[in-house]
């Protein structure tokens, strides 16, 4: 690991948790299996657990077909302007501005969070607050950087008041935007950060623990994009012991991407 990156991780209080075990010179604990769940080869040919149900099939998330169809034809600029002017749900009432997303529009990696918080609402960019700094450190730990082959988006583009979890209807209203972002980016891998993102993208509610460690899939037209699930950085800030599990998830994501790139 290069010194600056090490220093960044230490600054974030993330070392040694985020040190890659497969890096030369990193000692293995005696009780650690040589092939840890995080670093063992991942069978990327294995069937994905369950393709996402199309949004129109999800209970309580029926979207107006016309609006969704219009959004599905937009290019980046029109999409961005439409999101910034959006009035499709009540979240627009309290926002300073909508937060469409940030990064490389041809990224291999797409990270999806829940929704903007206060800082994101003020600055118009996702994950720029405390959770965002942790996300940047998580990216750095697997050799990634915001904006470089990485795109970051949210399930909803406007800040829910008091940072509450977005409601299903709000996520459904925003889903055509995310759907179009995914179609335009054509990422090789999607990483869902937390339950709201899982609910929005895969239409699955419930615990993250049953989905972590599995290769799921999102259907974009005739393509199936692999999807991995991990904890939201804001959750990790409150639940430090789970950072180790998130680290496993990131290692899995990195291995999966390497496999995809080797195809
Ligand atoms: N949490 C999120 O889910 N998204 C952001 O952009 C910021 C915090």
Coordinates of N, CA, C and O and ligand atoms in Angstrom, one line a residue, residues 113-117 120 125-128 131 154 232, ligand 1:
X113 N -26.3 4.5 -3.2 CA -26.6 4.7 -1.8 C -28.1 4.9 -1.6 O -28.9 4.6 -2.5
X114 N -28.5 5.6 -0.5 CA -29.9 5.7 -0.2 C -30.4 7.1 -0.7 O -31.3 7.1 -1.6
X115 N -29.9 8.1 -0.2 CA -30.4 9.5 -0.6 C -29.5 10.5 -0.1 O -28.8 10.3 0.9
X116 N -29.5 11.7 -0.6 CA -28.7 12.8 -0.1 C -29.0 13.1 1.3 O -30.1 13.1 1.8
X117 N -28.0 13.5 2.1 CA -28.1 14.1 3.4 C -28.0 15.6 3.3 O -28.0 16.2 2.2
X120 N -25.0 16.8 1.1 CA -25.2 16.5 -0.3 C -26.2 17.5 -0.9 O -26.1 17.9 -2.0
X125 N -23.8 17.0 -4.6 CA -23.0 15.8 -5.0 C -23.3 14.8 -3.9 O -23.3 15.0 -2.7
X126 N -23.4 13.5 -4.4 CA -23.6 12.4 -3.4 C -22.4 12.1 -2.6 O -21.3 12.3 -3.0
X127 N -22.7 11.7 -1.3 CA -21.7 11.2 -0.4 C -20.5 12.1 -0.3 O -19.3 11.8 -0.6
X128 N -20.8 13.4 0.2 CA -19.7 14.3 0.5 C -19.6 14.6 2.0 O -18.7 15.3 2.4
X131 N -20.3 10.1 5.9 CA -20.4 8.8 5.3 C -19.7 8.8 4.0 O -19.1 7.8 3.6
X154 N -27.7 7.6 -6.0 CA -28.6 7.3 -4.9 C -29.9 6.8 -5.3 O -30.3 7.1 -6.5
X232 N -24.3 0.2 4.4 CA -24.2 1.6 4.1 C -23.1 2.2 5.0 O -23.0 1.9 6.1
Ligands
LIG1 N1 -26.0 8.7 2.3 C1 -26.4 8.3 1.1 O1 -27.0 7.2 1.0 N2 -26.2 9.0 0.0 C2 -25.5 10.2 0.1 O2 -25.3 10.8 -1.0 C3 -25.1 10.6 1.3 C4 -25.3 9.9 2.4

